Amino acid sequence: MLTSYLFSFYRKLIPFLPEPHRFQTILAILLLGIFSAGKGQSNQTQTVIKKPAHYRGLCVINDSCAWFSGSKGTVIRTNNGGISFDTISPFPSNTHFAHFLPSGNQTIEAFNRANTSHISLKNKDFRDIWAKNNLEAVIMSAGDSAMILKTQDGGKSWTLVHFDFRDGIFLDALEIDSKTGIGMVLGDPILPEPIIVEITQDQKSSIIPQKNQPSSQPKESYMSKKHFAALYTLDFGSSWNQLPVGDWNLPQDSLESFFAASGSSLIIIESNKIANSKNNTPQNSFKNLYVGFAGGGIQPCYHIVKFKKQKIGMKKPSRRFQIPNDPLRVDGHAVVTLPMMGGPAAGVYGMCSTEDGYMIAVGGNYTLPNNYFGASSHSTKGNFGFKWASNDTPNGNTGGYRSGVCISGTICEENLPKKFTHPTRIAICTGTNGSDISFDDGRHWQSIAKQTLKSGSYFEGSFNACSFSSNFLWMVGNTGKFQRIPISDLLHLTE
């Protein structure tokens, strides 16, 4: 704008200038015009701004380190409490197939050069992430071909450890026990598809997906019904296998599925390994896995499933066998009806639990963000969700639809303001229209207004996912939104 103004000013000034100065002025105008055109062209190129990713995956390691994942194939990590971030997303050039997959050890870049069907990573929506430390992490993409990738060097390189290109595949949540390395991935209902392991003469194996063939089995057969997609890992996400199909992953009604809004619709209640196993492989050392999960449906339900070690000799080995020929079998399954809103787009979007078994579930209907009825519930005892109660009064419920929820560890009395008469925990839930706080394990919620906090930071209000470290609350949301809030700020919110 300034250049245009000067150009006009000098042009009007020319008739009033002495003759000797007119040539120099005209030359200056021409040079100014060329400079202006060049600068305008440069600015036009620089105005193409890529919008930040929407973050839904959040894994907090400690007060300083956290990993985020989200849309546009984005993975970032901070090692200094959010002062700066490293973008460590997987690309075709730094991502290779796991050795046990077809095209094993080949980079995706090399695979794409050699094949007409290309694998793209830049548009993947990594809805969930788990990390063991600042170097080792596992990410999960939701739909549009589901993928699981792992890094062990802080994102410098990635390994594709699982993929599923079936139509309709959609993964919702990923959880791994950081102590045992045992974990699970849960997805929406899909027809089970046999996957064959081909054992070659040199004892190497390759995984060959088999298309569903017309089945001679009765229509009531498990293989003819949609089941929740379910995978397990015994080695911190380095490899994944299908869990056995059965009643436990059969939907309770025509609408039952899950939501990948924050990756928190699945929890690991317990996992154990056999101590001092003779053959110390992940398969031989596995003892049990105990999980809970919930989603949407006509009437939302909470599932509790226990897997135990497969007894030796229950399956005969063969040179060609169907996965899973592995150590897991279902040992128990319970379904508990939840006092929460049901119907299309409604149900449980996020859950969390305490070490002593108290649980909180939040959700609602994302198309009705201000409807608080049936948007949250809590367990009545520390039994990891065998009995639930609703929060259906305006003073007890959340402010509406909520996608993520988390709860802190117990805060000692010496660190609490005087209004707290006994040790307490803080629970936070968040969604598209705001966030809420609870000091009684989710029985009663109070809305958190946008405000300047005691530490001086401004609370932004709405996010997708949240998680606690020892002294901070971490929150992530759309368009790159992120906040790290001292727990001391949260304790003074209601003063």
XYZ file of C-alpha atoms in Angstrom:
495
model
C 0.000 0.000 0.000
C 2.853 2.404 0.852
C 4.546 1.686 -2.486
C 1.340 2.488 -4.380
C 0.960 5.774 -2.498
C 4.547 6.901 -3.292
C 4.119 5.955 -6.950
C 1.015 8.168 -7.232
C 2.643 11.039 -5.335
C 5.752 11.248 -7.547
C 3.690 10.967 -10.731
C 1.636 14.049 -9.746
C 4.811 15.909 -8.759
C 6.521 15.659 -12.189
C 4.890 18.771 -13.873
C 6.081 20.978 -11.019
C 9.712 19.803 -11.040
C 12.525 21.766 -12.780
C 13.482 20.287 -16.171
C 16.837 18.756 -15.077
C 15.148 16.684 -12.338
C 12.283 15.254 -14.384
C 14.328 12.424 -15.970
C 15.669 11.238 -12.609
C 12.145 11.285 -11.121
C 10.660 9.277 -14.035
C 13.468 6.719 -13.670
C 12.779 6.484 -9.923
C 9.071 5.851 -10.639
C 9.918 3.045 -13.083
C 12.264 1.388 -10.586
C 9.680 1.748 -7.831
C 7.079 0.065 -10.047
C 9.404 -2.845 -10.824
C 10.236 -3.258 -7.130
C 6.546 -3.114 -6.229
C 5.617 -5.745 -8.818
C 8.389 -8.076 -7.653
C 7.480 -7.640 -4.011
C 3.787 -8.188 -4.733
C 4.575 -11.399 -6.574
C 6.711 -12.596 -3.654
C 3.984 -11.827 -1.117
C 1.420 -13.643 -3.230
C 3.530 -16.809 -3.043
C 3.970 -16.527 0.732
C 0.259 -16.147 1.509
C -0.394 -19.885 0.937
C -0.625 -20.962 4.592
C -1.209 -24.575 5.616
C -3.771 -24.808 8.384
C -2.607 -26.573 11.563
C -3.667 -30.164 12.170
C -6.570 -31.202 14.374
C -5.112 -33.108 17.329
C -7.020 -36.005 18.935
C -4.166 -38.300 19.960
C -2.401 -37.320 23.196
C 0.086 -39.291 25.298
C 1.761 -37.525 28.225
C 5.014 -39.019 29.528
C 5.840 -36.538 32.295
C 5.679 -32.814 33.081
C 8.045 -32.053 30.190
C 7.404 -34.662 27.498
C 4.214 -35.352 25.533
C 3.304 -36.692 22.087
C 0.407 -35.411 19.929
C -1.071 -36.971 16.787
C -3.807 -35.876 14.428
C -4.937 -35.054 10.924
C -2.767 -34.484 7.842
C -0.444 -37.308 8.907
C 0.894 -35.178 11.771
C 2.882 -36.336 14.799
C 4.669 -33.870 17.075
C 6.490 -34.121 20.405
C 7.725 -31.714 23.036
C 10.542 -32.374 25.498
C 10.337 -29.020 27.286
C 6.757 -28.658 28.428
C 5.424 -27.199 25.195
C 7.938 -24.375 24.752
C 8.906 -25.946 21.435
C 7.809 -28.953 19.369
C 9.531 -31.379 17.019
C 7.497 -32.397 13.976
C 8.309 -36.100 13.613
C 5.594 -37.306 11.238
C 6.091 -40.490 9.188
C 6.893 -39.999 5.488
C 7.344 -42.546 2.688
C 11.103 -41.990 2.822
C 11.512 -42.668 6.576
C 8.876 -45.422 6.941
C 9.463 -49.081 6.090
C 7.408 -52.267 6.303
C 8.021 -54.543 9.281
C 10.076 -57.599 8.335
C 7.112 -59.957 8.869
C 4.825 -58.096 6.436
C 4.730 -58.447 2.648
C 7.408 -56.092 1.194
C 9.203 -56.447 4.536
C 12.023 -53.991 5.301
C 11.196 -52.021 2.133
C 10.464 -48.311 2.513
C 7.041 -47.074 1.495
C 8.788 -44.766 -0.976
C 10.379 -47.780 -2.709
C 7.084 -49.670 -2.600
C 5.259 -46.767 -4.257
C 7.868 -46.588 -7.027
C 7.446 -50.300 -7.791
C 3.643 -50.501 -7.590
C 0.703 -48.820 -9.266
C -1.234 -48.786 -5.974
C 0.430 -46.247 -3.713
C 0.380 -45.958 0.073
C -0.076 -42.363 1.249
C 0.779 -41.076 4.705
C 0.348 -37.306 4.358
C -3.454 -37.424 4.633
C -3.684 -40.028 7.374
C -5.686 -39.121 10.457
C -3.706 -40.480 13.398
C -6.521 -40.526 15.936
C -4.593 -42.155 18.779
C -1.028 -42.433 20.027
C 0.751 -44.313 22.814
C 4.309 -43.662 23.935
C 6.614 -45.410 26.360
C 9.119 -42.569 26.624
C 10.464 -39.723 24.484
C 11.820 -42.156 21.863
C 9.364 -45.061 21.578
C 5.799 -44.475 20.349
C 2.980 -46.178 18.420
C 0.400 -44.356 16.281
C -2.914 -45.541 14.841
C -4.768 -44.185 11.821
C -8.539 -44.476 11.837
C -10.170 -45.124 8.454
C -9.209 -44.873 4.772
C -7.028 -47.963 5.250
C -6.131 -48.514 8.874
C -2.462 -48.456 9.819
C -0.367 -48.878 12.945
C 3.193 -47.537 12.921
C 5.954 -47.560 15.514
C 9.092 -45.524 16.107
C 11.947 -46.357 18.491
C 14.193 -43.401 17.705
C 11.993 -40.427 18.472
C 10.348 -40.239 15.042
C 13.486 -40.217 12.907
C 12.226 -43.442 11.343
C 8.959 -45.382 11.483
C 7.961 -49.010 10.930
C 4.611 -50.026 9.480
C 3.657 -52.894 11.798
C 0.026 -53.429 10.754
C -2.250 -52.410 7.882
C -5.802 -53.236 6.849
C -7.149 -52.058 3.472
C -10.624 -53.556 3.802
C -13.592 -51.351 2.917
C -15.276 -50.137 6.067
C -12.346 -50.659 8.415
C -12.202 -47.973 11.112
C -10.018 -48.127 14.219
C -11.020 -46.075 17.259
C -8.670 -46.599 20.191
C -5.194 -47.862 21.055
C -3.943 -48.764 24.539
C -0.743 -50.472 25.728
C 0.321 -51.229 29.291
C 3.668 -49.480 29.711
C 4.780 -52.016 32.333
C 4.098 -55.241 30.416
C 3.934 -54.205 26.752
C 0.550 -55.928 26.402
C -2.028 -53.864 24.546
C -5.092 -53.730 22.347
C -6.623 -51.826 19.424
C -10.399 -51.569 19.070
C -12.422 -50.673 15.975
C -15.942 -50.476 14.570
C -17.878 -53.614 13.540
C -16.714 -55.282 10.311
C -17.054 -58.740 8.799
C -14.197 -60.931 10.040
C -11.753 -61.688 7.242
C -9.513 -64.748 7.426
C -5.825 -63.947 7.391
C -3.496 -66.798 6.536
C 0.098 -67.216 7.610
C 2.069 -69.055 4.911
C 4.990 -71.016 6.377
C 7.770 -71.521 3.829
C 10.463 -74.218 3.793
C 12.971 -71.868 5.387
C 10.501 -71.358 8.271
C 9.868 -67.728 7.305
C 6.299 -66.490 7.312
C 4.286 -64.043 5.231
C 0.830 -62.686 5.938
C -1.700 -63.121 3.138
C -5.135 -61.473 3.473
C -7.825 -63.731 2.025
C -11.009 -62.320 0.527
C -14.229 -63.650 2.011
C -15.525 -66.616 0.015
C -19.147 -67.831 -0.064
C -19.387 -69.714 3.190
C -20.836 -73.190 3.531
C -21.377 -72.475 7.216
C -24.848 -71.575 8.546
C -25.904 -67.935 8.399
C -25.655 -67.869 12.166
C -21.896 -68.463 11.874
C -19.652 -65.892 13.527
C -17.870 -65.281 10.222
C -21.104 -64.064 8.597
C -21.725 -61.380 11.234
C -19.982 -58.093 11.843
C -17.757 -58.005 14.913
C -15.727 -55.259 16.516
C -12.303 -55.072 14.891
C -9.824 -56.087 17.595
C -6.057 -56.567 17.667
C -3.566 -57.287 20.415
C 0.155 -56.817 20.975
C 2.501 -58.508 23.449
C 5.656 -56.539 22.562
C 4.907 -52.833 23.070
C 3.250 -52.513 19.663
C 6.053 -53.996 17.543
C 3.648 -56.607 16.134
C -0.110 -57.107 16.145
C -2.477 -60.071 15.719
C -6.224 -60.421 15.555
C -8.063 -61.323 18.741
C -10.317 -64.384 18.558
C -13.837 -63.702 17.268
C -16.688 -64.512 19.663
C -19.640 -63.228 21.651
C -17.400 -60.721 23.373
C -16.938 -58.581 20.234
C -20.393 -59.058 18.752
C -22.382 -55.751 18.782
C -25.304 -55.664 21.214
C -27.542 -53.797 18.740
C -27.590 -52.431 15.186
C -25.994 -49.108 16.180
C -23.246 -50.228 18.542
C -19.845 -48.929 17.469
C -17.143 -46.667 18.899
C -15.904 -43.097 18.561
C -12.360 -42.013 17.744
C -12.816 -38.503 19.131
C -10.034 -38.777 21.714
C -8.822 -42.381 21.657
C -10.155 -42.931 25.169
C -13.066 -45.360 24.711
C -10.808 -48.302 25.701
C -8.966 -48.865 28.989
C -6.604 -51.588 30.167
C -7.718 -52.663 33.623
C -4.921 -55.156 34.143
C -2.281 -57.096 32.223
C 0.262 -59.593 33.513
C 3.164 -61.703 32.360
C 4.457 -64.964 33.774
C 7.514 -64.334 35.904
C 10.689 -66.251 35.026
C 9.264 -67.875 31.912
C 11.547 -70.628 30.530
C 11.295 -69.340 26.967
C 11.169 -65.615 27.555
C 9.313 -64.634 24.368
C 6.281 -62.312 24.511
C 3.986 -65.211 23.508
C 5.271 -67.589 26.179
C 5.371 -64.991 28.932
C 1.780 -63.750 28.429
C -0.551 -64.463 31.366
C -3.690 -62.302 31.039
C -5.263 -59.118 29.701
C -8.288 -57.453 31.289
C -9.955 -54.577 29.353
C -13.036 -52.344 29.421
C -14.563 -50.444 26.492
C -17.718 -48.553 25.561
C -19.168 -46.618 22.645
C -22.506 -45.777 21.096
C -25.668 -47.721 20.350
C -29.393 -47.749 20.843
C -28.523 -48.301 24.505
C -24.810 -47.682 25.216
C -23.057 -50.569 26.988
C -19.787 -51.042 28.819
C -17.961 -54.292 28.003
C -15.527 -55.994 30.367
C -13.445 -58.766 28.788
C -10.715 -60.959 30.225
C -8.232 -62.838 28.040
C -6.012 -65.593 29.424
C -3.157 -67.690 28.168
C -4.166 -70.410 25.710
C -3.588 -73.866 27.151
C -0.853 -75.830 25.412
C -2.211 -78.423 23.026
C -5.596 -76.772 22.466
C -4.681 -76.080 18.826
C -2.642 -78.313 16.598
C 0.150 -76.562 14.718
C 0.071 -76.775 10.924
C 2.059 -75.485 7.997
C -0.872 -73.350 6.969
C -3.069 -72.012 9.704
C -5.397 -69.146 10.456
C -4.443 -66.373 12.854
C -4.914 -66.393 15.758
C -2.913 -69.523 16.555
C -1.629 -67.726 19.605
C -1.694 -67.741 23.392
C -4.950 -65.805 23.948
C -8.430 -67.084 24.710
C -11.497 -65.339 26.158
C -11.860 -66.197 29.841
C -14.797 -63.957 30.723
C -17.113 -61.309 29.268
C -19.638 -59.047 30.988
C -21.894 -56.360 29.480
C -23.178 -53.516 31.684
C -25.896 -51.105 30.496
C -24.848 -47.479 30.876
C -27.200 -44.664 31.988
C -26.231 -42.498 29.019
C -27.790 -41.076 25.888
C -28.195 -43.519 22.996
C -29.113 -43.324 19.337
C -27.257 -42.236 16.174
C -24.043 -40.279 16.951
C -24.679 -40.665 20.704
C -23.023 -42.642 23.453
C -19.673 -42.824 25.251
C -16.848 -40.858 23.616
C -14.278 -41.082 26.398
C -13.501 -42.915 29.630
C -10.907 -42.837 32.382
C -10.240 -44.766 35.578
C -8.355 -44.376 38.823
C -5.887 -46.876 40.241
C -8.480 -47.976 42.811
C -11.121 -48.723 40.166
C -13.378 -45.660 40.033
C -14.427 -44.836 36.477
C -15.871 -41.881 34.578
C -17.562 -41.932 31.166
C -18.431 -38.868 29.088
C -20.033 -38.339 25.717
C -23.487 -37.342 24.574
C -24.270 -36.430 20.985
C -21.767 -34.328 19.037
C -24.575 -33.034 16.784
C -26.290 -31.648 19.924
C -23.309 -30.117 21.750
C -25.366 -28.254 24.384
C -27.507 -31.220 25.434
C -26.229 -32.383 28.813
C -28.860 -35.099 29.392
C -27.167 -38.505 29.478
C -23.781 -36.976 28.621
C -21.849 -38.413 31.570
C -21.878 -41.152 34.195
C -19.621 -42.579 36.882
C -19.063 -45.913 38.593
C -20.615 -46.215 42.036
C -17.777 -48.260 43.484
C -14.135 -48.971 42.806
C -14.868 -52.060 40.737
C -13.757 -50.859 37.280
C -17.260 -50.312 35.997
C -19.551 -53.154 37.073
C -22.131 -50.631 38.321
C -22.802 -47.074 37.085
C -24.857 -44.022 38.070
C -25.979 -41.090 35.943
C -25.527 -37.340 36.384
C -28.854 -36.039 35.154
C -29.274 -32.820 37.141
C -28.068 -29.489 35.720
C -25.740 -29.039 38.703
C -24.262 -32.510 38.443
C -23.753 -32.994 34.724
C -21.302 -31.697 32.189
C -22.065 -28.679 30.025
C -22.987 -30.876 27.058
C -21.208 -33.173 24.620
C -17.717 -34.129 25.784
C -15.123 -36.099 23.790
C -12.295 -36.513 26.303
C -11.924 -37.051 30.041
C -9.018 -37.572 32.448
C -8.391 -37.741 36.187
C -5.344 -36.827 38.235
C -3.596 -38.771 40.928
C -4.493 -38.071 44.558
C -3.378 -34.610 45.705
C -2.106 -34.499 49.285
C -3.672 -32.116 51.818
C -0.537 -30.012 52.206
C -0.818 -29.031 48.517
C -4.521 -28.165 48.678
C -6.238 -24.815 49.360
C -8.014 -24.538 52.727
C -11.454 -25.242 51.222
C -10.411 -28.902 50.704
C -10.733 -30.879 53.924
C -9.285 -34.191 52.666
C -7.045 -35.475 49.861
C -8.741 -35.189 46.501
C -8.438 -35.891 42.786
C -9.267 -33.579 39.890
C -11.242 -34.801 36.894
C -11.471 -32.776 33.675
C -13.665 -33.346 30.625
C -13.716 -31.338 27.413
C -15.647 -31.005 24.163
C -16.667 -28.672 21.373
C -18.561 -26.177 23.555
C -16.325 -26.083 26.620
C -14.777 -27.954 29.536
C -15.796 -29.004 33.055
C -14.081 -29.864 36.327
C -14.972 -32.301 39.110
C -13.462 -32.772 42.574
C -15.468 -35.916 43.476
C -14.530 -38.478 40.791
C -17.083 -37.255 38.261
C -20.184 -37.221 40.453
C -20.649 -33.466 40.058
C -19.256 -31.182 37.362
C -18.668 -27.436 37.209
C -18.230 -25.545 33.950
C -14.854 -23.842 33.397
C -15.291 -20.426 31.819
C -12.737 -18.918 29.463
C -10.561 -16.912 31.817
C -7.112 -15.791 32.827
C -5.762 -18.347 35.273
C -3.807 -17.666 38.451
C -0.502 -18.417 36.689
C -1.314 -15.794 34.046
C -2.173 -18.096 31.118
C -5.554 -17.812 29.408
C -7.836 -20.858 29.387
C -9.141 -21.406 25.841
C -12.218 -23.460 26.743
C -12.829 -26.281 24.222
C -10.510 -29.147 23.255
C -10.669 -32.733 21.955
C -8.510 -34.676 24.414
C -6.883 -34.198 27.819
C -4.428 -35.965 30.130
C -2.614 -35.317 33.405
C 1.063 -35.494 34.279
C 2.233 -35.141 37.887
C 1.812 -31.375 38.069
C 0.060 -30.313 34.869
C -3.081 -30.801 32.798
C -2.410 -31.164 29.049
C -5.130 -30.462 26.456
C -5.160 -30.621 22.644
C -7.779 -29.662 20.072
C -8.563 -28.501 16.568
C -6.376 -26.237 14.402
C -3.283 -26.950 16.471
C -4.789 -25.857 19.797
C -2.750 -26.902 22.847
C -2.603 -25.916 26.501
C -0.572 -27.015 29.530
C -2.078 -25.849 32.815
C -0.569 -26.142 36.310
C -2.714 -28.266 38.619
C -2.405 -25.462 41.182
C -4.436 -23.261 38.797
C -7.216 -25.836 38.677
C -7.451 -26.010 42.475
C -8.222 -22.286 42.623
C -10.791 -22.189 39.804
C -13.841 -22.125 42.086
C -12.568 -19.515 44.546
